[in-house]
Amino acid sequence: MSPSRHPGEHLLDRLGMPARSAAPAGSEARFPDGGSWRTELPSCEGPEVLAAALEEIDRLEVPVHRISQGSGIWMLTDAEITEMVKACEERDVELCLFVGPRGTWDIGAGVKASSGGSGPRARGRDQLAQCVEEAERAVALGVRCLLVADEGVLWTLHRLRAAGVLPQDVTFKVSALVGPVNPAAYTIWERLGGDSINVPSDLTIGQIAELRAQSDAPMDFYVEAPDDLGGFVRLYDAAELIRCGAPIYLKFGLRNTPGVYPVGRHLRDLAVNAMRERVHRGRLTLDILERLGADGDMSPLGSRLPGALNRFPADGDPR
């Protein structure tokens, strides 16, 4: 759905200013439910933060399709995961937990280099195995969306899913920490098993359209990115992001707040208050969409599956 108007254009027209530049072509791709966009709340680091999120969702009337966590499955007890699964099931909200551990919390010195080294990827066979262990544990506890930041981990989990070892309705979300920035890379992450792919928030609308022209895989996009991902604030771009990036998840992040990964009780108040503000940022984004006449075509609440996507052949039984 195209916006009924662009912000401020009716006023600039009165002053005789030149028309805005031609916009990239819109996306015709949609989620299988027919919607062009969904919403996500990131950095929900445990049951207490989730409870605050749900309270603010009700208070501010913010529709949310997915709630994701960043510290990792290994930072939650079975009881905590079960509590989060139950709370999200009651609201028909998808819960996505991060598979870990990853290189940034390992003994490798490369991540301390200015280049970041291997960054969030799984280092060595042991971390690959640990990520697979985490996935199996979370799925057994009812989690049906896993957040992945390593192409090898993603391909391994996709092979397990294709072979029926993991349930077919488990989805894999590609982390913003490794988000692709060109159409070829975007397609590779889709073919490796990605069901939604988080791209960096510094991409232009034109570049978003280029990625979309190459693949129908759902896109994840921080309309406000945390500081360690650039701190970009693009609330006014939400309408064009939907028009050119559909099917897309609008993620309500938060800049100007300290990082909390991995979270713990020592950071509880920070994590809870930051989550409340993320919901508020979501309300601000939705209000802008409404004012511009671009708030239609949202997926029905409870929608989660990505539809048919292109994959590399997953040959062989992984047993």
PDB file of C-alpha atoms in Angstrom:
ATOM      1  CA  MET A   1       0.000   0.000   0.000  1.00  0.00           C
ATOM      2  CA  SER A   2       1.433   3.357  -1.028  1.00  0.00           C
ATOM      3  CA  PRO A   3       1.147   6.312   1.354  1.00  0.00           C
ATOM      4  CA  SER A   4      -1.732   8.647   0.558  1.00  0.00           C
ATOM      5  CA  ARG A   5       0.746  11.488   0.931  1.00  0.00           C
ATOM      6  CA  HIS A   6       4.412  12.163   1.709  1.00  0.00           C
ATOM      7  CA  PRO A   7       5.276  14.176   4.832  1.00  0.00           C
ATOM      8  CA  GLY A   8       5.352  17.933   4.325  1.00  0.00           C
ATOM      9  CA  GLU A   9       4.975  17.835   0.533  1.00  0.00           C
ATOM     10  CA  HIS A  10       1.655  19.699   0.543  1.00  0.00           C
ATOM     11  CA  LEU A  11       3.340  22.600   2.320  1.00  0.00           C
ATOM     12  CA  LEU A  12       6.449  22.666   0.144  1.00  0.00           C
ATOM     13  CA  ASP A  13       4.211  22.614  -2.944  1.00  0.00           C
ATOM     14  CA  ARG A  14       2.583  25.838  -1.752  1.00  0.00           C
ATOM     15  CA  LEU A  15       6.004  27.487  -1.812  1.00  0.00           C
ATOM     16  CA  GLY A  16       6.681  26.288  -5.346  1.00  0.00           C
ATOM     17  CA  MET A  17       9.570  24.051  -4.441  1.00  0.00           C
ATOM     18  CA  PRO A  18      10.569  21.382  -7.003  1.00  0.00           C
ATOM     19  CA  ALA A  19       8.803  18.039  -6.759  1.00  0.00           C
ATOM     20  CA  ARG A  20      10.518  15.235  -4.841  1.00  0.00           C
ATOM     21  CA  SER A  21      12.725  12.867  -6.790  1.00  0.00           C
ATOM     22  CA  ALA A  22      11.172   9.802  -8.380  1.00  0.00           C
ATOM     23  CA  ALA A  23      10.808   6.978  -5.882  1.00  0.00           C
ATOM     24  CA  PRO A  24      11.972   3.391  -6.483  1.00  0.00           C
ATOM     25  CA  ALA A  25       9.395   0.894  -7.663  1.00  0.00           C
ATOM     26  CA  GLY A  26       7.232  -0.633  -4.952  1.00  0.00           C
ATOM     27  CA  SER A  27       7.322  -4.296  -3.956  1.00  0.00           C
ATOM     28  CA  GLU A  28       4.578  -6.652  -5.094  1.00  0.00           C
ATOM     29  CA  ALA A  29       5.675  -9.429  -2.707  1.00  0.00           C
ATOM     30  CA  ARG A  30       3.546 -10.177   0.358  1.00  0.00           C
ATOM     31  CA  PHE A  31       3.402 -12.455   3.366  1.00  0.00           C
ATOM     32  CA  PRO A  32       1.276 -15.579   2.753  1.00  0.00           C
ATOM     33  CA  ASP A  33      -1.577 -13.958   4.723  1.00  0.00           C
ATOM     34  CA  GLY A  34      -1.644 -11.093   2.189  1.00  0.00           C
ATOM     35  CA  GLY A  35      -0.086  -8.520   4.512  1.00  0.00           C
ATOM     36  CA  SER A  36       2.846  -6.335   3.521  1.00  0.00           C
ATOM     37  CA  TRP A  37       4.239  -5.643   7.006  1.00  0.00           C
ATOM     38  CA  ARG A  38       4.483  -6.972  10.534  1.00  0.00           C
ATOM     39  CA  THR A  39       5.996  -5.616  13.742  1.00  0.00           C
ATOM     40  CA  GLU A  40       8.719  -6.804  16.096  1.00  0.00           C
ATOM     41  CA  LEU A  41       9.990  -5.842  19.540  1.00  0.00           C
ATOM     42  CA  PRO A  42      13.672  -6.782  19.950  1.00  0.00           C
ATOM     43  CA  SER A  43      15.840  -7.221  23.061  1.00  0.00           C
ATOM     44  CA  CYS A  44      13.194  -8.830  25.271  1.00  0.00           C
ATOM     45  CA  GLU A  45      15.631 -10.346  27.738  1.00  0.00           C
ATOM     46  CA  GLY A  46      13.570 -12.636  29.949  1.00  0.00           C
ATOM     47  CA  PRO A  47      10.162 -12.996  31.623  1.00  0.00           C
ATOM     48  CA  GLU A  48      10.308  -9.715  33.572  1.00  0.00           C
ATOM     49  CA  VAL A  49      11.109  -7.709  30.456  1.00  0.00           C
ATOM     50  CA  LEU A  50       8.421  -9.590  28.537  1.00  0.00           C
ATOM     51  CA  ALA A  51       5.832  -8.755  31.212  1.00  0.00           C
ATOM     52  CA  ALA A  52       6.722  -5.057  30.901  1.00  0.00           C
ATOM     53  CA  ALA A  53       6.479  -5.276  27.117  1.00  0.00           C
ATOM     54  CA  LEU A  54       3.023  -6.831  27.214  1.00  0.00           C
ATOM     55  CA  GLU A  55       1.821  -4.255  29.732  1.00  0.00           C
ATOM     56  CA  GLU A  56       2.983  -1.384  27.501  1.00  0.00           C
ATOM     57  CA  ILE A  57       1.561  -3.056  24.393  1.00  0.00           C
ATOM     58  CA  ASP A  58      -1.848  -3.005  26.051  1.00  0.00           C
ATOM     59  CA  ARG A  59      -1.494   0.524  27.402  1.00  0.00           C
ATOM     60  CA  LEU A  60      -0.341   2.078  24.127  1.00  0.00           C
ATOM     61  CA  GLU A  61      -2.322  -0.267  21.844  1.00  0.00           C
ATOM     62  CA  VAL A  62       0.677  -1.341  19.793  1.00  0.00           C
ATOM     63  CA  PRO A  63       0.068  -4.427  17.626  1.00  0.00           C
ATOM     64  CA  VAL A  64       3.061  -6.803  17.803  1.00  0.00           C
ATOM     65  CA  HIS A  65       3.647  -9.949  15.753  1.00  0.00           C
ATOM     66  CA  ARG A  66       7.045 -11.028  17.087  1.00  0.00           C
ATOM     67  CA  ILE A  67       9.076 -10.516  20.246  1.00  0.00           C
ATOM     68  CA  SER A  68      12.780 -11.408  20.083  1.00  0.00           C
ATOM     69  CA  GLN A  69      15.634 -11.825  22.545  1.00  0.00           C
ATOM     70  CA  GLY A  70      19.336 -11.133  22.100  1.00  0.00           C
ATOM     71  CA  SER A  71      21.336 -12.503  25.036  1.00  0.00           C
ATOM     72  CA  GLY A  72      20.878 -16.098  23.939  1.00  0.00           C
ATOM     73  CA  ILE A  73      18.986 -19.228  24.862  1.00  0.00           C
ATOM     74  CA  TRP A  74      21.808 -20.268  27.171  1.00  0.00           C
ATOM     75  CA  MET A  75      21.129 -17.260  29.443  1.00  0.00           C
ATOM     76  CA  LEU A  76      17.618 -18.527  30.273  1.00  0.00           C
ATOM     77  CA  THR A  77      16.552 -21.440  32.463  1.00  0.00           C
ATOM     78  CA  ASP A  78      14.036 -23.969  31.187  1.00  0.00           C
ATOM     79  CA  ALA A  79      11.460 -22.462  33.544  1.00  0.00           C
ATOM     80  CA  GLU A  80      12.090 -18.957  32.174  1.00  0.00           C
ATOM     81  CA  ILE A  81      11.784 -20.114  28.569  1.00  0.00           C
ATOM     82  CA  THR A  82       8.589 -22.007  29.370  1.00  0.00           C
ATOM     83  CA  GLU A  83       7.140 -18.911  31.061  1.00  0.00           C
ATOM     84  CA  MET A  84       7.954 -16.756  28.035  1.00  0.00           C
ATOM     85  CA  VAL A  85       6.538 -19.313  25.596  1.00  0.00           C
ATOM     86  CA  LYS A  86       3.290 -19.499  27.576  1.00  0.00           C
ATOM     87  CA  ALA A  87       2.911 -15.710  27.822  1.00  0.00           C
ATOM     88  CA  CYS A  88       3.459 -15.254  24.090  1.00  0.00           C
ATOM     89  CA  GLU A  89       1.141 -18.120  23.171  1.00  0.00           C
ATOM     90  CA  GLU A  90      -1.617 -16.510  25.244  1.00  0.00           C
ATOM     91  CA  ARG A  91      -1.203 -13.314  23.178  1.00  0.00           C
ATOM     92  CA  ASP A  92      -0.649 -15.122  19.859  1.00  0.00           C
ATOM     93  CA  VAL A  93       2.750 -13.417  19.540  1.00  0.00           C
ATOM     94  CA  GLU A  94       5.758 -15.217  18.077  1.00  0.00           C
ATOM     95  CA  LEU A  95       8.699 -15.618  20.461  1.00  0.00           C
ATOM     96  CA  CYS A  96      12.182 -15.666  18.893  1.00  0.00           C
ATOM     97  CA  LEU A  97      15.259 -16.626  20.945  1.00  0.00           C
ATOM     98  CA  PHE A  98      18.905 -16.183  19.924  1.00  0.00           C
ATOM     99  CA  VAL A  99      20.973 -19.313  19.313  1.00  0.00           C
ATOM    100  CA  GLY A 100      24.351 -19.105  21.010  1.00  0.00           C
ATOM    101  CA  PRO A 101      27.042 -18.902  22.197  1.00  0.00           C
ATOM    102  CA  ARG A 102      28.919 -16.843  19.629  1.00  0.00           C
ATOM    103  CA  GLY A 103      32.394 -15.494  18.996  1.00  0.00           C
ATOM    104  CA  THR A 104      31.942 -12.197  20.827  1.00  0.00           C
ATOM    105  CA  TRP A 105      31.743 -14.141  24.118  1.00  0.00           C
ATOM    106  CA  ASP A 106      34.497 -16.606  23.326  1.00  0.00           C
ATOM    107  CA  ILE A 107      38.242 -16.659  24.078  1.00  0.00           C
ATOM    108  CA  GLY A 108      39.243 -15.625  20.529  1.00  0.00           C
ATOM    109  CA  ALA A 109      41.119 -12.335  20.513  1.00  0.00           C
ATOM    110  CA  GLY A 110      40.036 -11.416  17.000  1.00  0.00           C
ATOM    111  CA  VAL A 111      36.793  -9.849  18.193  1.00  0.00           C
ATOM    112  CA  LYS A 112      38.848  -7.297  20.140  1.00  0.00           C
ATOM    113  CA  ALA A 113      40.509  -6.075  16.948  1.00  0.00           C
ATOM    114  CA  SER A 114      39.211  -2.892  15.341  1.00  0.00           C
ATOM    115  CA  SER A 115      37.827  -4.979  12.461  1.00  0.00           C
ATOM    116  CA  GLY A 116      35.739  -7.101  14.832  1.00  0.00           C
ATOM    117  CA  GLY A 117      37.264 -10.330  13.583  1.00  0.00           C
ATOM    118  CA  SER A 118      34.776 -13.201  13.384  1.00  0.00           C
ATOM    119  CA  GLY A 119      32.330 -11.153  15.451  1.00  0.00           C
ATOM    120  CA  PRO A 120      29.075 -12.910  16.246  1.00  0.00           C
ATOM    121  CA  ARG A 121      29.778 -16.109  14.317  1.00  0.00           C
ATOM    122  CA  ALA A 122      30.211 -19.529  15.935  1.00  0.00           C
ATOM    123  CA  ARG A 123      33.940 -20.272  16.316  1.00  0.00           C
ATOM    124  CA  GLY A 124      35.030 -23.831  15.660  1.00  0.00           C
ATOM    125  CA  ARG A 125      33.148 -27.092  15.705  1.00  0.00           C
ATOM    126  CA  ASP A 126      32.397 -26.832  19.427  1.00  0.00           C
ATOM    127  CA  GLN A 127      30.436 -23.589  19.148  1.00  0.00           C
ATOM    128  CA  LEU A 128      28.585 -24.936  16.114  1.00  0.00           C
ATOM    129  CA  ALA A 129      27.591 -27.962  18.190  1.00  0.00           C
ATOM    130  CA  GLN A 130      26.628 -25.750  21.129  1.00  0.00           C
ATOM    131  CA  CYS A 131      24.355 -23.671  18.906  1.00  0.00           C
ATOM    132  CA  VAL A 132      22.647 -26.808  17.625  1.00  0.00           C
ATOM    133  CA  GLU A 133      22.242 -27.984  21.232  1.00  0.00           C
ATOM    134  CA  GLU A 134      20.622 -24.655  22.119  1.00  0.00           C
ATOM    135  CA  ALA A 135      18.236 -24.927  19.182  1.00  0.00           C
ATOM    136  CA  GLU A 136      17.148 -28.437  20.120  1.00  0.00           C
ATOM    137  CA  ARG A 137      16.555 -27.366  23.730  1.00  0.00           C
ATOM    138  CA  ALA A 138      14.514 -24.275  22.845  1.00  0.00           C
ATOM    139  CA  VAL A 139      12.367 -26.122  20.313  1.00  0.00           C
ATOM    140  CA  ALA A 140      11.638 -28.869  22.858  1.00  0.00           C
ATOM    141  CA  LEU A 141      10.365 -26.147  25.221  1.00  0.00           C
ATOM    142  CA  GLY A 142       7.969 -24.771  22.593  1.00  0.00           C
ATOM    143  CA  VAL A 143      10.005 -22.044  20.892  1.00  0.00           C
ATOM    144  CA  ARG A 144       9.292 -21.891  17.152  1.00  0.00           C
ATOM    145  CA  CYS A 145      11.567 -19.048  15.985  1.00  0.00           C
ATOM    146  CA  LEU A 146      15.346 -19.040  16.363  1.00  0.00           C
ATOM    147  CA  LEU A 147      17.642 -16.056  15.824  1.00  0.00           C
ATOM    148  CA  VAL A 148      20.889 -16.968  14.030  1.00  0.00           C
ATOM    149  CA  ALA A 149      24.084 -14.976  13.340  1.00  0.00           C
ATOM    150  CA  ASP A 150      26.203 -17.529  11.490  1.00  0.00           C
ATOM    151  CA  GLU A 151      25.719 -18.945   7.994  1.00  0.00           C
ATOM    152  CA  GLY A 152      27.099 -22.353   9.010  1.00  0.00           C
ATOM    153  CA  VAL A 153      24.736 -22.573  11.972  1.00  0.00           C
ATOM    154  CA  LEU A 154      21.828 -21.523   9.752  1.00  0.00           C
ATOM    155  CA  TRP A 155      22.600 -24.124   7.086  1.00  0.00           C
ATOM    156  CA  THR A 156      23.009 -26.844   9.718  1.00  0.00           C
ATOM    157  CA  LEU A 157      19.692 -25.986  11.363  1.00  0.00           C
ATOM    158  CA  HIS A 158      17.961 -25.778   7.998  1.00  0.00           C
ATOM    159  CA  ARG A 159      19.249 -29.257   7.082  1.00  0.00           C
ATOM    160  CA  LEU A 160      17.890 -30.581  10.383  1.00  0.00           C
ATOM    161  CA  ARG A 161      14.538 -28.958   9.625  1.00  0.00           C
ATOM    162  CA  ALA A 162      14.471 -30.276   6.076  1.00  0.00           C
ATOM    163  CA  ALA A 163      15.141 -33.793   7.400  1.00  0.00           C
ATOM    164  CA  GLY A 164      12.336 -33.552   9.959  1.00  0.00           C
ATOM    165  CA  VAL A 165      14.668 -33.557  12.974  1.00  0.00           C
ATOM    166  CA  LEU A 166      13.442 -30.050  13.786  1.00  0.00           C
ATOM    167  CA  PRO A 167       9.730 -29.294  13.210  1.00  0.00           C
ATOM    168  CA  GLN A 168       8.783 -27.881   9.834  1.00  0.00           C
ATOM    169  CA  ASP A 169       7.113 -24.859  11.435  1.00  0.00           C
ATOM    170  CA  VAL A 170      10.342 -23.694  13.109  1.00  0.00           C
ATOM    171  CA  THR A 171      11.564 -20.496  11.461  1.00  0.00           C
ATOM    172  CA  PHE A 172      15.053 -18.985  11.367  1.00  0.00           C
ATOM    173  CA  LYS A 173      15.601 -15.241  11.656  1.00  0.00           C
ATOM    174  CA  VAL A 174      18.940 -13.863  10.420  1.00  0.00           C
ATOM    175  CA  SER A 175      20.501 -11.417  12.872  1.00  0.00           C
ATOM    176  CA  ALA A 176      21.225  -7.748  12.173  1.00  0.00           C
ATOM    177  CA  LEU A 177      24.784  -8.500  13.315  1.00  0.00           C
ATOM    178  CA  VAL A 178      25.466 -10.209   9.971  1.00  0.00           C
ATOM    179  CA  GLY A 179      22.833  -8.535   7.802  1.00  0.00           C
ATOM    180  CA  PRO A 180      23.502  -8.563   4.029  1.00  0.00           C
ATOM    181  CA  VAL A 181      23.962  -5.301   2.133  1.00  0.00           C
ATOM    182  CA  ASN A 182      23.636  -6.402  -1.503  1.00  0.00           C
ATOM    183  CA  PRO A 183      21.116  -8.472  -3.490  1.00  0.00           C
ATOM    184  CA  ALA A 184      23.431 -11.452  -4.021  1.00  0.00           C
ATOM    185  CA  ALA A 185      24.194 -11.758  -0.309  1.00  0.00           C
ATOM    186  CA  TYR A 186      20.520 -11.398   0.590  1.00  0.00           C
ATOM    187  CA  THR A 187      19.658 -14.279  -1.727  1.00  0.00           C
ATOM    188  CA  ILE A 188      22.379 -16.488  -0.224  1.00  0.00           C
ATOM    189  CA  TRP A 189      20.976 -16.065   3.297  1.00  0.00           C
ATOM    190  CA  GLU A 190      17.529 -16.994   1.978  1.00  0.00           C
ATOM    191  CA  ARG A 191      18.876 -20.102   0.249  1.00  0.00           C
ATOM    192  CA  LEU A 192      20.755 -21.165   3.383  1.00  0.00           C
ATOM    193  CA  GLY A 193      17.440 -21.325   5.252  1.00  0.00           C
ATOM    194  CA  GLY A 194      16.710 -17.796   6.445  1.00  0.00           C
ATOM    195  CA  ASP A 195      12.978 -17.126   6.871  1.00  0.00           C
ATOM    196  CA  SER A 196      13.405 -13.425   7.649  1.00  0.00           C
ATOM    197  CA  ILE A 197      16.600 -11.481   7.108  1.00  0.00           C
ATOM    198  CA  ASN A 198      17.639  -8.418   9.104  1.00  0.00           C
ATOM    199  CA  VAL A 199      19.392  -5.866   6.898  1.00  0.00           C
ATOM    200  CA  PRO A 200      21.431  -2.928   8.242  1.00  0.00           C
ATOM    201  CA  SER A 201      19.471   0.249   8.906  1.00  0.00           C
ATOM    202  CA  ASP A 202      21.830   2.454   6.908  1.00  0.00           C
ATOM    203  CA  LEU A 203      20.598   1.121   3.568  1.00  0.00           C
ATOM    204  CA  THR A 204      18.797   3.641   1.377  1.00  0.00           C
ATOM    205  CA  ILE A 205      15.255   3.081   0.156  1.00  0.00           C
ATOM    206  CA  GLY A 206      16.690   2.465  -3.295  1.00  0.00           C
ATOM    207  CA  GLN A 207      19.021  -0.214  -1.941  1.00  0.00           C
ATOM    208  CA  ILE A 208      16.119  -1.806  -0.080  1.00  0.00           C
ATOM    209  CA  ALA A 209      14.247  -1.990  -3.388  1.00  0.00           C
ATOM    210  CA  GLU A 210      17.288  -3.626  -5.008  1.00  0.00           C
ATOM    211  CA  LEU A 211      17.355  -6.357  -2.376  1.00  0.00           C
ATOM    212  CA  ARG A 212      13.634  -6.913  -2.752  1.00  0.00           C
ATOM    213  CA  ALA A 213      13.873  -7.206  -6.523  1.00  0.00           C
ATOM    214  CA  GLN A 214      16.165 -10.210  -6.016  1.00  0.00           C
ATOM    215  CA  SER A 215      14.232 -12.112  -3.334  1.00  0.00           C
ATOM    216  CA  ASP A 216      10.790 -12.453  -1.741  1.00  0.00           C
ATOM    217  CA  ALA A 217      12.216 -13.495   1.644  1.00  0.00           C
ATOM    218  CA  PRO A 218      10.746 -11.367   4.470  1.00  0.00           C
ATOM    219  CA  MET A 219      12.982  -8.522   5.587  1.00  0.00           C
ATOM    220  CA  ASP A 220      13.620  -7.287   9.144  1.00  0.00           C
ATOM    221  CA  PHE A 221      14.462  -3.607   9.558  1.00  0.00           C
ATOM    222  CA  TYR A 222      15.185  -1.477  12.637  1.00  0.00           C
ATOM    223  CA  VAL A 223      13.250   1.749  12.122  1.00  0.00           C
ATOM    224  CA  GLU A 224      15.260   2.852  15.151  1.00  0.00           C
ATOM    225  CA  ALA A 225      18.555   1.040  15.577  1.00  0.00           C
ATOM    226  CA  PRO A 226      20.460   0.618  18.850  1.00  0.00           C
ATOM    227  CA  ASP A 227      23.734   2.519  19.139  1.00  0.00           C
ATOM    228  CA  ASP A 228      25.920  -0.526  18.495  1.00  0.00           C
ATOM    229  CA  LEU A 229      24.140  -0.950  15.142  1.00  0.00           C
ATOM    230  CA  GLY A 230      24.545   2.697  14.182  1.00  0.00           C
ATOM    231  CA  GLY A 231      21.822   4.443  16.173  1.00  0.00           C
ATOM    232  CA  PHE A 232      19.819   5.344  13.061  1.00  0.00           C
ATOM    233  CA  VAL A 233      16.334   6.799  13.594  1.00  0.00           C
ATOM    234  CA  ARG A 234      14.116   6.362  10.515  1.00  0.00           C
ATOM    235  CA  LEU A 235      10.563   6.637  11.784  1.00  0.00           C
ATOM    236  CA  TYR A 236       9.538   8.848   8.858  1.00  0.00           C
ATOM    237  CA  ASP A 237      10.896   6.264   6.401  1.00  0.00           C
ATOM    238  CA  ALA A 238       8.537   3.550   7.655  1.00  0.00           C
ATOM    239  CA  ALA A 239       5.975   4.080   4.904  1.00  0.00           C
ATOM    240  CA  GLU A 240       8.562   3.834   2.119  1.00  0.00           C
ATOM    241  CA  LEU A 241      10.216   0.873   3.836  1.00  0.00           C
ATOM    242  CA  ILE A 242       6.882  -0.936   3.675  1.00  0.00           C
ATOM    243  CA  ARG A 243       6.198   0.125   0.092  1.00  0.00           C
ATOM    244  CA  CYS A 244       9.598  -0.934  -1.245  1.00  0.00           C
ATOM    245  CA  GLY A 245      10.585  -3.652   1.229  1.00  0.00           C
ATOM    246  CA  ALA A 246       7.386  -5.666   1.674  1.00  0.00           C
ATOM    247  CA  PRO A 247       7.078  -8.220   3.126  1.00  0.00           C
ATOM    248  CA  ILE A 248       8.876  -6.548   6.014  1.00  0.00           C
ATOM    249  CA  TYR A 249       9.043  -6.595   9.817  1.00  0.00           C
ATOM    250  CA  LEU A 250       9.333  -3.105  11.315  1.00  0.00           C
ATOM    251  CA  LYS A 251      11.544  -3.427  14.382  1.00  0.00           C
ATOM    252  CA  PHE A 252      11.176  -0.912  17.187  1.00  0.00           C
ATOM    253  CA  GLY A 253      14.679  -0.564  18.582  1.00  0.00           C
ATOM    254  CA  LEU A 254      16.121   2.119  20.838  1.00  0.00           C
ATOM    255  CA  ARG A 255      19.208   4.299  20.557  1.00  0.00           C
ATOM    256  CA  ASN A 256      20.988   6.154  23.362  1.00  0.00           C
ATOM    257  CA  THR A 257      20.798   3.261  25.815  1.00  0.00           C
ATOM    258  CA  PRO A 258      23.628   1.042  27.086  1.00  0.00           C
ATOM    259  CA  GLY A 259      23.938  -2.481  25.737  1.00  0.00           C
ATOM    260  CA  VAL A 260      22.577  -5.228  27.987  1.00  0.00           C
ATOM    261  CA  TYR A 261      23.851  -8.429  26.328  1.00  0.00           C
ATOM    262  CA  PRO A 262      24.161 -10.765  28.109  1.00  0.00           C
ATOM    263  CA  VAL A 263      21.511  -9.496  30.482  1.00  0.00           C
ATOM    264  CA  GLY A 264      21.189 -10.407  34.168  1.00  0.00           C
ATOM    265  CA  ARG A 265      19.501  -9.196  37.325  1.00  0.00           C
ATOM    266  CA  HIS A 266      22.170  -6.488  37.662  1.00  0.00           C
ATOM    267  CA  LEU A 267      20.724  -4.910  34.513  1.00  0.00           C
ATOM    268  CA  ARG A 268      17.070  -5.672  35.188  1.00  0.00           C
ATOM    269  CA  ASP A 269      15.781  -2.109  35.605  1.00  0.00           C
ATOM    270  CA  LEU A 270      17.650  -0.900  32.521  1.00  0.00           C
ATOM    271  CA  ALA A 271      16.296  -3.765  30.400  1.00  0.00           C
ATOM    272  CA  VAL A 272      12.717  -3.254  31.615  1.00  0.00           C
ATOM    273  CA  ASN A 273      12.705   0.515  31.128  1.00  0.00           C
ATOM    274  CA  ALA A 274      14.343   0.253  27.706  1.00  0.00           C
ATOM    275  CA  MET A 275      11.660  -2.210  26.638  1.00  0.00           C
ATOM    276  CA  ARG A 276       8.891   0.127  27.753  1.00  0.00           C
ATOM    277  CA  GLU A 277      10.434   2.869  25.623  1.00  0.00           C
ATOM    278  CA  ARG A 278      10.733   0.519  22.622  1.00  0.00           C
ATOM    279  CA  VAL A 279       6.976   0.017  22.749  1.00  0.00           C
ATOM    280  CA  HIS A 280       6.567   3.801  22.914  1.00  0.00           C
ATOM    281  CA  ARG A 281       8.796   4.165  19.831  1.00  0.00           C
ATOM    282  CA  GLY A 282       6.538   1.637  18.129  1.00  0.00           C
ATOM    283  CA  ARG A 283       3.513   3.770  18.940  1.00  0.00           C
ATOM    284  CA  LEU A 284       5.244   6.825  17.446  1.00  0.00           C
ATOM    285  CA  THR A 285       6.012   4.917  14.242  1.00  0.00           C
ATOM    286  CA  LEU A 286       2.454   3.642  13.930  1.00  0.00           C
ATOM    287  CA  ASP A 287       1.098   7.153  14.482  1.00  0.00           C
ATOM    288  CA  ILE A 288       3.230   8.479  11.613  1.00  0.00           C
ATOM    289  CA  LEU A 289       2.015   5.679   9.337  1.00  0.00           C
ATOM    290  CA  GLU A 290      -1.571   6.505  10.243  1.00  0.00           C
ATOM    291  CA  ARG A 291      -1.132  10.223   9.579  1.00  0.00           C
ATOM    292  CA  LEU A 292       0.345   9.467   6.152  1.00  0.00           C
ATOM    293  CA  GLY A 293      -2.397   7.005   5.267  1.00  0.00           C
ATOM    294  CA  ALA A 294       0.128   4.150   5.086  1.00  0.00           C
ATOM    295  CA  ASP A 295      -1.050   2.002   7.993  1.00  0.00           C
ATOM    296  CA  GLY A 296      -3.096  -0.462   5.923  1.00  0.00           C
ATOM    297  CA  ASP A 297      -2.116  -3.937   4.703  1.00  0.00           C
ATOM    298  CA  MET A 298      -0.640  -5.047   8.028  1.00  0.00           C
ATOM    299  CA  SER A 299      -0.620  -8.819   8.528  1.00  0.00           C
ATOM    300  CA  PRO A 300      -3.285 -10.108  10.915  1.00  0.00           C
ATOM    301  CA  LEU A 301      -1.992 -10.474  14.454  1.00  0.00           C
ATOM    302  CA  GLY A 302      -0.828 -14.020  15.084  1.00  0.00           C
ATOM    303  CA  SER A 303       0.669 -14.399  11.610  1.00  0.00           C
ATOM    304  CA  ARG A 304       4.193 -15.824  11.641  1.00  0.00           C
ATOM    305  CA  LEU A 305       5.056 -18.074   8.672  1.00  0.00           C
ATOM    306  CA  PRO A 306       7.076 -16.648   5.742  1.00  0.00           C
ATOM    307  CA  GLY A 307       5.594 -18.550   2.820  1.00  0.00           C
ATOM    308  CA  ALA A 308       7.481 -20.571   0.191  1.00  0.00           C
ATOM    309  CA  LEU A 309      11.131 -19.515  -0.212  1.00  0.00           C
ATOM    310  CA  ASN A 310      14.077 -20.585  -2.361  1.00  0.00           C
ATOM    311  CA  ARG A 311      16.637 -22.933  -0.770  1.00  0.00           C
ATOM    312  CA  PHE A 312      19.849 -24.684  -1.693  1.00  0.00           C
ATOM    313  CA  PRO A 313      19.253 -28.448  -1.961  1.00  0.00           C
ATOM    314  CA  ALA A 314      19.660 -29.963   1.505  1.00  0.00           C
ATOM    315  CA  ASP A 315      20.973 -33.332   0.337  1.00  0.00           C
ATOM    316  CA  GLY A 316      21.536 -36.212   2.670  1.00  0.00           C
ATOM    317  CA  ASP A 317      20.058 -37.404   5.939  1.00  0.00           C
ATOM    318  CA  PRO A 318      21.803 -35.446   8.772  1.00  0.00           C
ATOM    319  CA  ARG A 319      21.595 -38.451  11.057  1.00  0.00           C
TER     320      ARG A 319
END
